Amino acid sequence: MFKTISLPASSPLLAQPFIFGVATASFQIEGARDTRLPCIWDTFCQQPHSIADNSNGDNACEHVKYWQQDVAMIADLAVDAYRLSIAWSRVLHQDGSINQQGVDFYRNLLKALKARNIKTFVTLYHWDLPQHLEDQGGWLNRDTAQAFADYTDVVSRELDGLVDSYATLNEPFCSAYLGYEIGVHAPGIKSQQAGRQAAHHLLLAHGLAMQVLRKNCPDVEAGIVLNFSPSYPLTKADEHAAMLAEQYHNQWYIKAILTGAYPALLNQLSDTVKPVIGDNDMAIISEKVDFIGVNYYTRIHYSRTADNWFAEAELKNVPVTDMGWEVYPQGLTELLLSLHRQYQLPKVYITENGAAMADTLTEGCVEDIERVDYFHTHLNAVHAAVEQGVNVQGYFAWSLMDNFEWAYGYNKRFGLVYVEYATQKRILKQSAKQYRALLKQRKK
Ligand code: FCB
């Protein structure tokens, strides 16, 4: 167990221009439910048995109230950058007009970050679709892609000069597969056809938004954040199954974006499941990106099913986090090298990486040694990939602070900072102190 977070002194991660940051997302921290439109997660939280602790995002970390102290806390961590997301439901009214109060909130937040010399990495969509759009079909309705481009147009004008880096979407896999295909996330739809169609419309939304960003802010970098849980075969006989899972869950997104084509697996899907794809869609989807954001938490093993498809298989006796996810840092090196071999990658940021652990607050301290070890081993895994030629230029710890962990509610804690929800007190965990110590070592 590593008790500090360290990197070799000569590591390129400790030199310019490598960026270290922390990340959050709007619905998970903001609260202030009454000052924005309802979104699909508000609705989903009301459905019985959808959230493990029956909670919701009404208050979360009350970041809308405490944002100034949160910015001071981010600055205190000595990070170069902060990755946040904008809530679509906070910046637009239902008729498409601007919610000035919402826009002002983000403007003030971004200005405060800039005043402290912290780079602003803005994600435009981290799963919180306005409910009125879901009522029109949500991501199953092609018009939602255009609505996202229109929203992007408003945001990029209103926040002109305040954003250093735009990501269109966070993890379209989760929105599409978890939300529309297996229904464990909002909006809770369970249909393979819906999952594939939602994925396509999300990617189309990404491409259309890229065009808007290029036009409105050509000097600001723009890209997308994708999650990867690399697929491994449980046994030798499961190699084909793992390859199918890899195409279905991971390559589906990156391949479309970087090459303008879906994996060959598309052709194996029945006509009732295949998404409807417009003539020019793949060209729009593969609009050139400046970066790919990679979110990595774990790998997944697969075994072959009787109908020659794939199913998740659990490895026994491996170290896991509080989510039950295997701790496998080499997977991050292997993932980066494999993407590097398969594609002409633009620059890469690790936009999320972190671990939920069963933290305890004892005498005002959280000794989260397992999380410290997780960050140490995963940062060294990034270092190993960079040494082998992968162009990674930044790393964002997930998350700045404990927050609403989607279907798990507040029971799973991913923060560097502990949140005592009853008082909204923030307490730096050992991992936050170690992360800061590593960043302060750098001569910048
Ligand atoms: C990612 C999400 C993020 C957080 C982490 C644990 O899939 O992007 O919001 O929930 O998982």
Short mmCIF file of C-alpha atoms and ligand atoms in Angstrom, two decimals:
data_model
loop_
_atom_site.label_atom_id
_atom_site.label_comp_id
_atom_site.label_asym_id
_atom_site.label_seq_id
_atom_site.Cartn_x
_atom_site.Cartn_y
_atom_site.Cartn_z
CA MET A 1 0.00 0.00 0.00
CA PHE A 2 1.50 3.36 -1.03
CA LYS A 3 0.91 6.02 1.61
CA THR A 4 1.91 8.96 -0.53
CA ILE A 5 1.22 9.93 -4.13
CA SER A 6 4.48 10.24 -6.00
CA LEU A 7 5.94 10.07 -9.49
CA PRO A 8 9.52 9.68 -10.66
CA ALA A 9 11.20 13.11 -10.32
CA SER A 10 11.91 13.17 -14.05
CA SER A 11 8.34 12.28 -15.02
CA PRO A 12 6.90 14.38 -17.86
CA LEU A 13 3.73 14.57 -15.76
CA LEU A 14 5.57 16.87 -13.38
CA ALA A 15 6.67 19.24 -16.14
CA GLN A 16 4.92 21.77 -18.37
CA PRO A 17 2.52 21.57 -20.11
CA PHE A 18 0.97 18.66 -18.17
CA ILE A 19 -2.18 19.76 -16.34
CA PHE A 20 -3.52 18.43 -13.05
CA GLY A 21 -7.09 19.03 -12.04
CA VAL A 22 -10.14 17.90 -10.16
CA ALA A 23 -13.57 17.21 -11.66
CA THR A 24 -17.26 17.44 -10.76
CA ALA A 25 -20.61 17.50 -12.57
CA SER A 26 -23.58 19.85 -12.19
CA PHE A 27 -26.31 17.48 -11.03
CA GLN A 28 -23.97 15.75 -8.59
CA ILE A 29 -22.99 18.86 -6.61
CA GLU A 30 -25.12 21.94 -7.37
CA GLY A 31 -28.40 21.50 -5.50
CA ALA A 32 -30.59 24.63 -5.93
CA ARG A 33 -33.20 22.55 -7.68
CA ASP A 34 -35.76 25.37 -7.44
CA THR A 35 -33.77 27.77 -9.63
CA ARG A 36 -33.62 25.56 -12.73
CA LEU A 37 -35.92 23.46 -14.89
CA PRO A 38 -36.55 19.84 -13.93
CA CYS A 39 -34.20 17.39 -15.65
CA ILE A 40 -34.41 13.66 -16.30
CA TRP A 41 -32.49 12.87 -13.12
CA ASP A 42 -35.03 14.74 -10.97
CA THR A 43 -37.74 12.59 -12.49
CA PHE A 44 -35.73 9.37 -12.24
CA CYS A 45 -34.99 9.98 -8.56
CA GLN A 46 -38.72 10.05 -7.88
CA GLN A 47 -39.24 6.57 -9.27
CA PRO A 48 -39.30 3.95 -6.51
CA HIS A 49 -36.14 1.81 -6.21
CA SER A 50 -34.17 3.87 -8.72
CA ILE A 51 -31.68 5.33 -6.22
CA ALA A 52 -30.11 3.08 -3.58
CA ASP A 53 -30.64 5.47 -0.67
CA ASN A 54 -33.85 7.05 -2.07
CA SER A 55 -32.08 10.38 -2.33
CA ASN A 56 -32.07 13.01 -5.07
CA GLY A 57 -30.12 16.02 -6.29
CA ASP A 58 -32.28 18.70 -4.69
CA ASN A 59 -29.50 19.81 -2.33
CA ALA A 60 -26.45 17.68 -3.09
CA CYS A 61 -23.37 19.68 -1.99
CA GLU A 62 -25.24 22.98 -2.22
CA HIS A 63 -22.50 24.18 -4.49
CA VAL A 64 -24.69 26.94 -5.93
CA LYS A 65 -24.75 28.39 -2.42
CA TYR A 66 -21.17 27.61 -1.40
CA TRP A 67 -19.40 28.08 -4.73
CA GLN A 68 -17.09 30.81 -3.45
CA GLN A 69 -15.69 28.70 -0.66
CA ASP A 70 -15.50 25.76 -3.06
CA VAL A 71 -13.39 27.81 -5.48
CA ALA A 72 -11.08 28.74 -2.59
CA MET A 73 -10.83 25.03 -1.74
CA ILE A 74 -9.99 24.12 -5.35
CA ALA A 75 -7.28 26.77 -5.36
CA ASP A 76 -5.94 25.46 -2.06
CA LEU A 77 -5.41 22.06 -3.70
CA ALA A 78 -2.82 23.66 -6.03
CA VAL A 79 -4.47 22.27 -9.17
CA ASP A 80 -4.00 23.83 -12.60
CA ALA A 81 -7.54 23.19 -13.79
CA TYR A 82 -11.10 22.49 -12.71
CA ARG A 83 -13.47 20.38 -14.80
CA LEU A 84 -17.14 21.19 -14.24
CA SER A 85 -20.33 20.75 -16.20
CA ILE A 86 -23.04 23.20 -17.11
CA ALA A 87 -26.64 22.25 -16.41
CA TRP A 88 -28.66 22.78 -19.57
CA SER A 89 -31.71 23.10 -17.29
CA ARG A 90 -30.08 26.04 -15.47
CA VAL A 91 -29.15 28.20 -18.45
CA LEU A 92 -32.27 27.93 -20.61
CA HIS A 93 -35.96 28.33 -19.91
CA GLN A 94 -38.37 25.94 -21.55
CA ASP A 95 -39.11 28.39 -24.38
CA GLY A 96 -35.40 28.57 -25.20
CA SER A 97 -34.85 32.01 -23.67
CA ILE A 98 -31.91 32.56 -21.35
CA ASN A 99 -32.19 32.02 -17.59
CA GLN A 100 -30.03 34.99 -16.65
CA GLN A 101 -29.63 33.93 -13.04
CA GLY A 102 -28.25 30.58 -14.17
CA VAL A 103 -25.89 32.08 -16.72
CA ASP A 104 -24.65 34.58 -14.12
CA PHE A 105 -23.92 31.74 -11.72
CA TYR A 106 -21.59 30.09 -14.23
CA ARG A 107 -20.06 33.40 -15.33
CA ASN A 108 -19.19 34.30 -11.75
CA LEU A 109 -17.84 30.84 -11.05
CA LEU A 110 -15.64 30.81 -14.14
CA LYS A 111 -14.41 34.35 -13.47
CA ALA A 112 -13.47 33.42 -9.91
CA LEU A 113 -11.53 30.42 -11.18
CA LYS A 114 -9.72 32.52 -13.77
CA ALA A 115 -8.90 35.13 -11.13
CA ARG A 116 -7.07 32.36 -9.28
CA ASN A 117 -5.30 31.23 -12.42
CA ILE A 118 -7.22 27.96 -12.64
CA LYS A 119 -7.99 26.72 -16.14
CA THR A 120 -11.66 26.10 -16.84
CA PHE A 121 -12.61 22.76 -18.46
CA VAL A 122 -16.32 22.90 -19.22
CA THR A 123 -18.45 19.89 -20.11
CA LEU A 124 -21.68 20.88 -21.80
CA TYR A 125 -23.66 17.75 -21.02
CA HIS A 126 -23.16 15.47 -18.06
CA TRP A 127 -26.43 13.49 -18.31
CA ASP A 128 -28.95 16.06 -17.06
CA LEU A 129 -31.31 16.48 -20.02
CA PRO A 130 -34.13 18.97 -19.39
CA GLN A 131 -37.27 16.93 -18.70
CA HIS A 132 -39.37 18.79 -21.28
CA LEU A 133 -37.02 17.46 -23.98
CA GLU A 134 -37.35 13.94 -22.62
CA ASP A 135 -41.10 14.42 -22.85
CA GLN A 136 -40.56 14.90 -26.60
CA GLY A 137 -38.59 11.63 -26.82
CA GLY A 138 -35.27 12.75 -25.34
CA TRP A 139 -32.26 11.17 -27.04
CA LEU A 140 -34.58 8.98 -29.12
CA ASN A 141 -35.72 12.10 -30.92
CA ARG A 142 -33.30 13.33 -33.55
CA ASP A 143 -34.37 16.93 -32.82
CA THR A 144 -32.66 16.69 -29.42
CA ALA A 145 -29.30 16.69 -31.21
CA GLN A 146 -30.19 20.02 -32.82
CA ALA A 147 -31.54 21.33 -29.50
CA PHE A 148 -28.14 20.50 -27.98
CA ALA A 149 -26.38 22.44 -30.73
CA ASP A 150 -28.66 25.43 -30.07
CA TYR A 151 -27.94 25.22 -26.34
CA THR A 152 -24.21 25.03 -27.13
CA ASP A 153 -24.59 28.16 -29.23
CA VAL A 154 -26.09 30.07 -26.30
CA VAL A 155 -23.54 28.83 -23.76
CA SER A 156 -20.52 29.51 -25.94
CA ARG A 157 -21.70 33.07 -26.60
CA GLU A 158 -22.65 33.80 -23.01
CA LEU A 159 -19.42 32.37 -21.58
CA ASP A 160 -17.21 33.89 -24.24
CA GLY A 161 -13.65 34.31 -22.99
CA LEU A 162 -14.21 32.37 -19.77
CA VAL A 163 -13.67 28.79 -20.97
CA ASP A 164 -10.29 27.21 -21.72
CA SER A 165 -11.54 23.85 -22.93
CA TYR A 166 -14.94 22.54 -23.99
CA ALA A 167 -16.09 18.94 -23.88
CA THR A 168 -19.41 18.41 -25.63
CA LEU A 169 -20.61 15.27 -23.84
CA ASN A 170 -19.56 13.26 -20.85
CA GLU A 171 -19.65 9.50 -21.45
CA PRO A 172 -22.34 9.05 -24.13
CA PHE A 173 -22.08 5.32 -23.34
CA CYS A 174 -23.66 5.95 -19.94
CA SER A 175 -26.41 8.21 -21.28
CA ALA A 176 -27.30 5.73 -24.02
CA TYR A 177 -26.61 2.27 -22.59
CA LEU A 178 -27.33 2.81 -18.90
CA GLY A 179 -30.15 5.28 -19.57
CA TYR A 180 -32.00 3.86 -22.58
CA GLU A 181 -30.75 0.28 -23.05
CA ILE A 182 -30.67 -1.28 -19.57
CA GLY A 183 -32.49 1.51 -17.72
CA VAL A 184 -30.41 1.79 -14.55
CA HIS A 185 -29.88 5.52 -15.18
CA ALA A 186 -32.31 8.25 -16.20
CA PRO A 187 -34.63 8.11 -18.06
CA GLY A 188 -34.84 4.41 -17.15
CA ILE A 189 -35.76 2.95 -20.56
CA LYS A 190 -34.95 -0.70 -21.26
CA SER A 191 -34.67 -1.41 -24.97
CA GLN A 192 -31.69 -2.39 -27.07
CA GLN A 193 -33.02 -0.51 -30.05
CA ALA A 194 -33.53 2.59 -27.90
CA GLY A 195 -29.98 2.29 -26.54
CA ARG A 196 -28.43 2.15 -30.02
CA GLN A 197 -30.58 5.00 -31.35
CA ALA A 198 -29.85 7.18 -28.32
CA ALA A 199 -26.13 6.54 -28.78
CA HIS A 200 -26.34 7.65 -32.38
CA HIS A 201 -28.27 10.83 -31.58
CA LEU A 202 -25.85 11.67 -28.78
CA LEU A 203 -22.92 11.32 -31.15
CA LEU A 204 -24.75 13.42 -33.71
CA ALA A 205 -25.36 16.05 -31.00
CA HIS A 206 -21.62 16.00 -30.29
CA GLY A 207 -20.78 16.59 -33.94
CA LEU A 208 -23.31 19.39 -34.37
CA ALA A 209 -22.06 21.06 -31.18
CA MET A 210 -18.47 20.80 -32.42
CA GLN A 211 -19.47 22.77 -35.51
CA VAL A 212 -21.03 25.47 -33.32
CA LEU A 213 -17.96 25.68 -31.09
CA ARG A 214 -15.64 25.97 -34.09
CA LYS A 215 -17.72 28.87 -35.35
CA ASN A 216 -18.28 30.70 -32.06
CA CYS A 217 -14.91 30.15 -30.40
CA PRO A 218 -12.34 28.86 -32.89
CA ASP A 219 -9.49 29.50 -30.48
CA VAL A 220 -10.90 27.40 -27.65
CA GLU A 221 -10.04 23.70 -27.73
CA ALA A 222 -12.96 21.33 -28.04
CA GLY A 223 -13.44 17.59 -27.75
CA ILE A 224 -15.43 14.90 -25.97
CA VAL A 225 -15.13 12.80 -22.82
CA LEU A 226 -15.50 9.03 -23.22
CA ASN A 227 -15.46 6.30 -20.61
CA PHE A 228 -13.54 3.10 -21.14
CA SER A 229 -13.83 -0.09 -19.11
CA PRO A 230 -11.52 -2.21 -21.26
CA SER A 231 -12.84 -5.70 -21.99
CA TYR A 232 -10.85 -8.79 -20.96
CA PRO A 233 -11.76 -12.44 -21.63
CA LEU A 234 -12.43 -14.55 -18.54
CA THR A 235 -10.81 -17.58 -20.21
CA LYS A 236 -9.17 -18.25 -23.54
CA ALA A 237 -12.52 -19.47 -24.86
CA ASP A 238 -14.02 -16.05 -24.14
CA GLU A 239 -11.71 -13.98 -26.35
CA HIS A 240 -14.31 -13.51 -29.06
CA ALA A 241 -16.92 -12.46 -26.47
CA ALA A 242 -14.53 -9.87 -25.01
CA MET A 243 -13.85 -8.51 -28.50
CA LEU A 244 -17.60 -8.11 -29.11
CA ALA A 245 -18.05 -6.33 -25.78
CA GLU A 246 -15.14 -4.07 -26.58
CA GLN A 247 -16.75 -3.03 -29.86
CA TYR A 248 -20.21 -2.66 -28.39
CA HIS A 249 -19.30 -0.65 -25.30
CA ASN A 250 -16.04 1.17 -26.01
CA GLN A 251 -15.13 1.29 -29.70
CA TRP A 252 -18.69 2.24 -30.69
CA TYR A 253 -17.99 5.81 -29.60
CA ILE A 254 -14.32 6.46 -30.22
CA LYS A 255 -14.28 4.72 -33.59
CA ALA A 256 -17.26 6.75 -34.84
CA ILE A 257 -15.67 9.99 -33.65
CA LEU A 258 -12.14 9.40 -34.92
CA THR A 259 -12.87 7.48 -38.12
CA GLY A 260 -16.49 8.23 -39.05
CA ALA A 261 -17.56 4.56 -38.92
CA TYR A 262 -19.12 2.29 -36.33
CA PRO A 263 -17.37 -1.00 -35.53
CA ALA A 264 -18.11 -3.93 -37.85
CA LEU A 265 -20.36 -5.33 -35.13
CA LEU A 266 -23.04 -2.89 -36.33
CA ASN A 267 -23.67 -5.19 -39.27
CA GLN A 268 -24.35 -8.13 -36.95
CA LEU A 269 -27.22 -6.30 -35.26
CA SER A 270 -30.70 -7.13 -36.47
CA ASP A 271 -32.52 -4.51 -38.51
CA THR A 272 -34.88 -3.86 -35.63
CA VAL A 273 -31.96 -2.87 -33.42
CA LYS A 274 -29.75 -0.97 -35.86
CA PRO A 275 -29.96 2.79 -35.38
CA VAL A 276 -31.39 4.96 -38.12
CA ILE A 277 -28.39 6.86 -39.54
CA GLY A 278 -28.84 9.90 -41.77
CA ASP A 279 -26.74 10.27 -44.95
CA ASN A 280 -24.38 12.88 -43.63
CA ASP A 281 -24.39 11.86 -39.97
CA MET A 282 -21.08 10.02 -39.85
CA ALA A 283 -19.28 13.01 -41.38
CA ILE A 284 -20.79 15.29 -38.73
CA ILE A 285 -19.93 12.86 -35.94
CA SER A 286 -16.31 12.68 -37.05
CA GLU A 287 -15.73 16.44 -37.05
CA LYS A 288 -12.09 16.83 -35.97
CA VAL A 289 -11.62 17.02 -32.18
CA ASP A 290 -8.71 18.67 -30.37
CA PHE A 291 -8.69 16.11 -27.61
CA ILE A 292 -10.24 12.94 -26.34
CA GLY A 293 -11.04 12.83 -22.64
CA VAL A 294 -10.54 9.36 -21.21
CA ASN A 295 -12.38 8.32 -18.05
CA TYR A 296 -10.99 5.16 -16.49
CA TYR A 297 -11.99 3.40 -13.29
CA THR A 298 -11.63 -0.34 -13.90
CA ARG A 299 -11.56 -3.14 -16.44
CA ILE A 300 -14.33 -5.69 -17.03
CA HIS A 301 -14.11 -9.42 -17.73
CA TYR A 302 -16.49 -11.09 -20.14
CA SER A 303 -17.52 -14.62 -20.90
CA ARG A 304 -19.29 -16.09 -23.88
CA THR A 305 -23.00 -16.77 -23.68
CA ALA A 306 -24.90 -19.67 -25.26
CA ASP A 307 -26.11 -17.41 -28.07
CA ASN A 308 -22.54 -16.35 -28.87
CA TRP A 309 -22.88 -12.93 -27.31
CA PHE A 310 -21.08 -11.61 -24.18
CA ALA A 311 -21.90 -11.35 -20.50
CA GLU A 312 -20.02 -9.69 -17.67
CA ALA A 313 -18.09 -12.14 -15.52
CA GLU A 314 -16.84 -11.44 -12.03
CA LEU A 315 -13.24 -12.07 -11.06
CA LYS A 316 -12.95 -13.50 -7.58
CA ASN A 317 -10.31 -12.53 -5.02
CA VAL A 318 -9.16 -9.30 -6.57
CA PRO A 319 -8.90 -5.95 -4.80
CA VAL A 320 -12.04 -3.87 -5.34
CA THR A 321 -13.25 -0.38 -4.42
CA ASP A 322 -16.45 0.35 -2.52
CA MET A 323 -18.26 0.16 -5.90
CA GLY A 324 -17.09 -3.44 -6.25
CA TRP A 325 -14.92 -2.35 -9.18
CA GLU A 326 -11.58 -4.13 -9.55
CA VAL A 327 -8.53 -1.98 -8.82
CA TYR A 328 -6.40 -2.57 -11.90
CA PRO A 329 -3.99 0.28 -12.63
CA GLN A 330 -2.16 -1.56 -15.41
CA GLY A 331 -5.47 -1.45 -17.27
CA LEU A 332 -5.02 2.29 -17.71
CA THR A 333 -1.57 1.87 -19.27
CA GLU A 334 -2.87 -0.94 -21.47
CA LEU A 335 -5.91 1.09 -22.52
CA LEU A 336 -3.85 4.15 -23.49
CA LEU A 337 -1.34 2.05 -25.43
CA SER A 338 -4.06 0.17 -27.22
CA LEU A 339 -5.88 3.37 -28.25
CA HIS A 340 -2.54 4.80 -29.36
CA ARG A 341 -1.91 1.75 -31.55
CA GLN A 342 -5.43 1.68 -33.02
CA TYR A 343 -5.96 5.37 -33.79
CA GLN A 344 -4.27 8.58 -34.78
CA LEU A 345 -5.11 10.03 -31.41
CA PRO A 346 -5.38 13.74 -30.78
CA LYS A 347 -4.05 14.79 -27.39
CA VAL A 348 -5.54 12.90 -24.50
CA TYR A 349 -6.64 14.06 -21.09
CA ILE A 350 -7.50 11.63 -18.34
CA THR A 351 -10.71 13.49 -17.51
CA GLU A 352 -11.77 11.16 -14.68
CA ASN A 353 -10.05 8.61 -12.52
CA GLY A 354 -10.68 7.84 -8.88
CA ALA A 355 -12.16 5.47 -6.34
CA ALA A 356 -15.08 5.23 -3.96
CA MET A 357 -13.98 3.96 -0.59
CA ALA A 358 -15.87 3.43 2.68
CA ASP A 359 -14.47 6.58 4.29
CA THR A 360 -14.81 7.32 7.97
CA LEU A 361 -14.49 10.69 9.59
CA THR A 362 -12.61 10.17 12.85
CA GLU A 363 -11.66 13.13 15.03
CA GLY A 364 -11.95 15.42 12.07
CA CYS A 365 -9.74 13.30 9.79
CA VAL A 366 -10.32 10.88 6.92
CA GLU A 367 -7.36 8.52 6.52
CA ASP A 368 -8.28 7.20 3.08
CA ILE A 369 -5.07 5.30 2.51
CA GLU A 370 -6.61 3.00 -0.10
CA ARG A 371 -7.59 6.01 -2.21
CA VAL A 372 -4.08 7.45 -1.84
CA ASP A 373 -2.74 4.12 -3.10
CA TYR A 374 -5.27 4.15 -5.97
CA PHE A 375 -4.15 7.60 -7.13
CA HIS A 376 -0.49 6.72 -6.75
CA THR A 377 -0.73 3.54 -8.82
CA HIS A 378 -2.98 5.04 -11.49
CA LEU A 379 -0.87 8.16 -11.94
CA ASN A 380 2.14 5.93 -12.37
CA ALA A 381 0.15 3.94 -14.92
CA VAL A 382 -0.37 7.17 -16.88
CA HIS A 383 3.33 7.92 -16.53
CA ALA A 384 4.15 4.49 -18.01
CA ALA A 385 1.93 5.16 -21.03
CA VAL A 386 3.45 8.61 -21.61
CA GLU A 387 6.93 7.08 -21.44
CA GLN A 388 5.82 4.73 -24.22
CA GLY A 389 4.73 7.56 -26.47
CA VAL A 390 1.07 8.30 -25.69
CA ASN A 391 0.34 12.02 -25.80
CA VAL A 392 -1.45 12.47 -22.46
CA GLN A 393 -1.47 16.11 -21.38
CA GLY A 394 -3.58 16.18 -18.27
CA TYR A 395 -5.11 14.25 -15.40
CA PHE A 396 -8.29 15.07 -13.45
CA ALA A 397 -9.08 13.31 -10.20
CA TRP A 398 -12.69 12.27 -9.77
CA SER A 399 -13.88 13.93 -7.70
CA LEU A 400 -13.19 17.23 -5.99
CA MET A 401 -15.63 16.27 -3.24
CA ASP A 402 -18.11 13.55 -2.27
CA ASN A 403 -21.36 13.99 -4.17
CA PHE A 404 -24.53 12.41 -5.52
CA GLU A 405 -23.27 9.20 -7.09
CA TRP A 406 -26.22 8.65 -9.45
CA ALA A 407 -28.09 5.39 -8.79
CA TYR A 408 -26.00 4.86 -5.64
CA GLY A 409 -27.01 8.18 -4.09
CA TYR A 410 -24.81 9.61 -1.35
CA ASN A 411 -23.56 6.28 -0.02
CA LYS A 412 -20.61 6.09 -2.35
CA ARG A 413 -17.90 8.63 -1.70
CA PHE A 414 -15.47 9.51 -4.49
CA GLY A 415 -14.19 12.82 -3.15
CA LEU A 416 -10.72 14.02 -2.35
CA VAL A 417 -12.71 16.15 0.07
CA TYR A 418 -15.18 14.66 2.52
CA VAL A 419 -18.63 16.26 2.61
CA GLU A 420 -20.57 16.14 5.84
CA TYR A 421 -23.99 16.59 4.24
CA ALA A 422 -25.87 17.60 7.39
CA THR A 423 -23.65 20.68 7.84
CA GLN A 424 -22.18 20.98 4.31
CA LYS A 425 -18.77 21.05 5.95
CA ARG A 426 -15.90 20.10 3.61
CA ILE A 427 -12.96 18.22 5.12
CA LEU A 428 -9.81 17.48 3.17
CA LYS A 429 -9.13 13.74 3.18
CA GLN A 430 -5.59 12.37 3.33
CA SER A 431 -5.82 11.84 -0.46
CA ALA A 432 -6.47 15.57 -1.02
CA LYS A 433 -3.44 16.45 1.07
CA GLN A 434 -1.27 13.94 -0.78
CA TYR A 435 -2.51 15.11 -4.19
CA ARG A 436 -1.71 18.70 -3.20
CA ALA A 437 1.73 17.70 -1.93
CA LEU A 438 2.52 16.06 -5.29
CA LEU A 439 1.35 19.13 -7.24
CA LYS A 440 3.30 21.50 -5.04
CA GLN A 441 6.52 19.64 -5.77
CA ARG A 442 6.43 20.90 -9.33
CA LYS A 443 8.61 23.82 -10.30
CA LYS A 444 6.30 25.94 -12.42
C1 FCB B 1 -18.46 8.40 -14.19
C2 FCB B 1 -19.27 9.68 -14.21
C3 FCB B 1 -19.10 10.53 -12.99
C4 FCB B 1 -18.99 9.71 -11.72
C5 FCB B 1 -18.00 8.59 -11.88
C6 FCB B 1 -17.82 7.74 -10.64
O1 FCB B 1 -19.05 7.45 -15.02
O2 FCB B 1 -18.91 10.45 -15.31
O3 FCB B 1 -20.16 11.45 -12.95
O4 FCB B 1 -20.23 9.28 -11.32
O5 FCB B 1 -18.37 7.77 -12.95
#
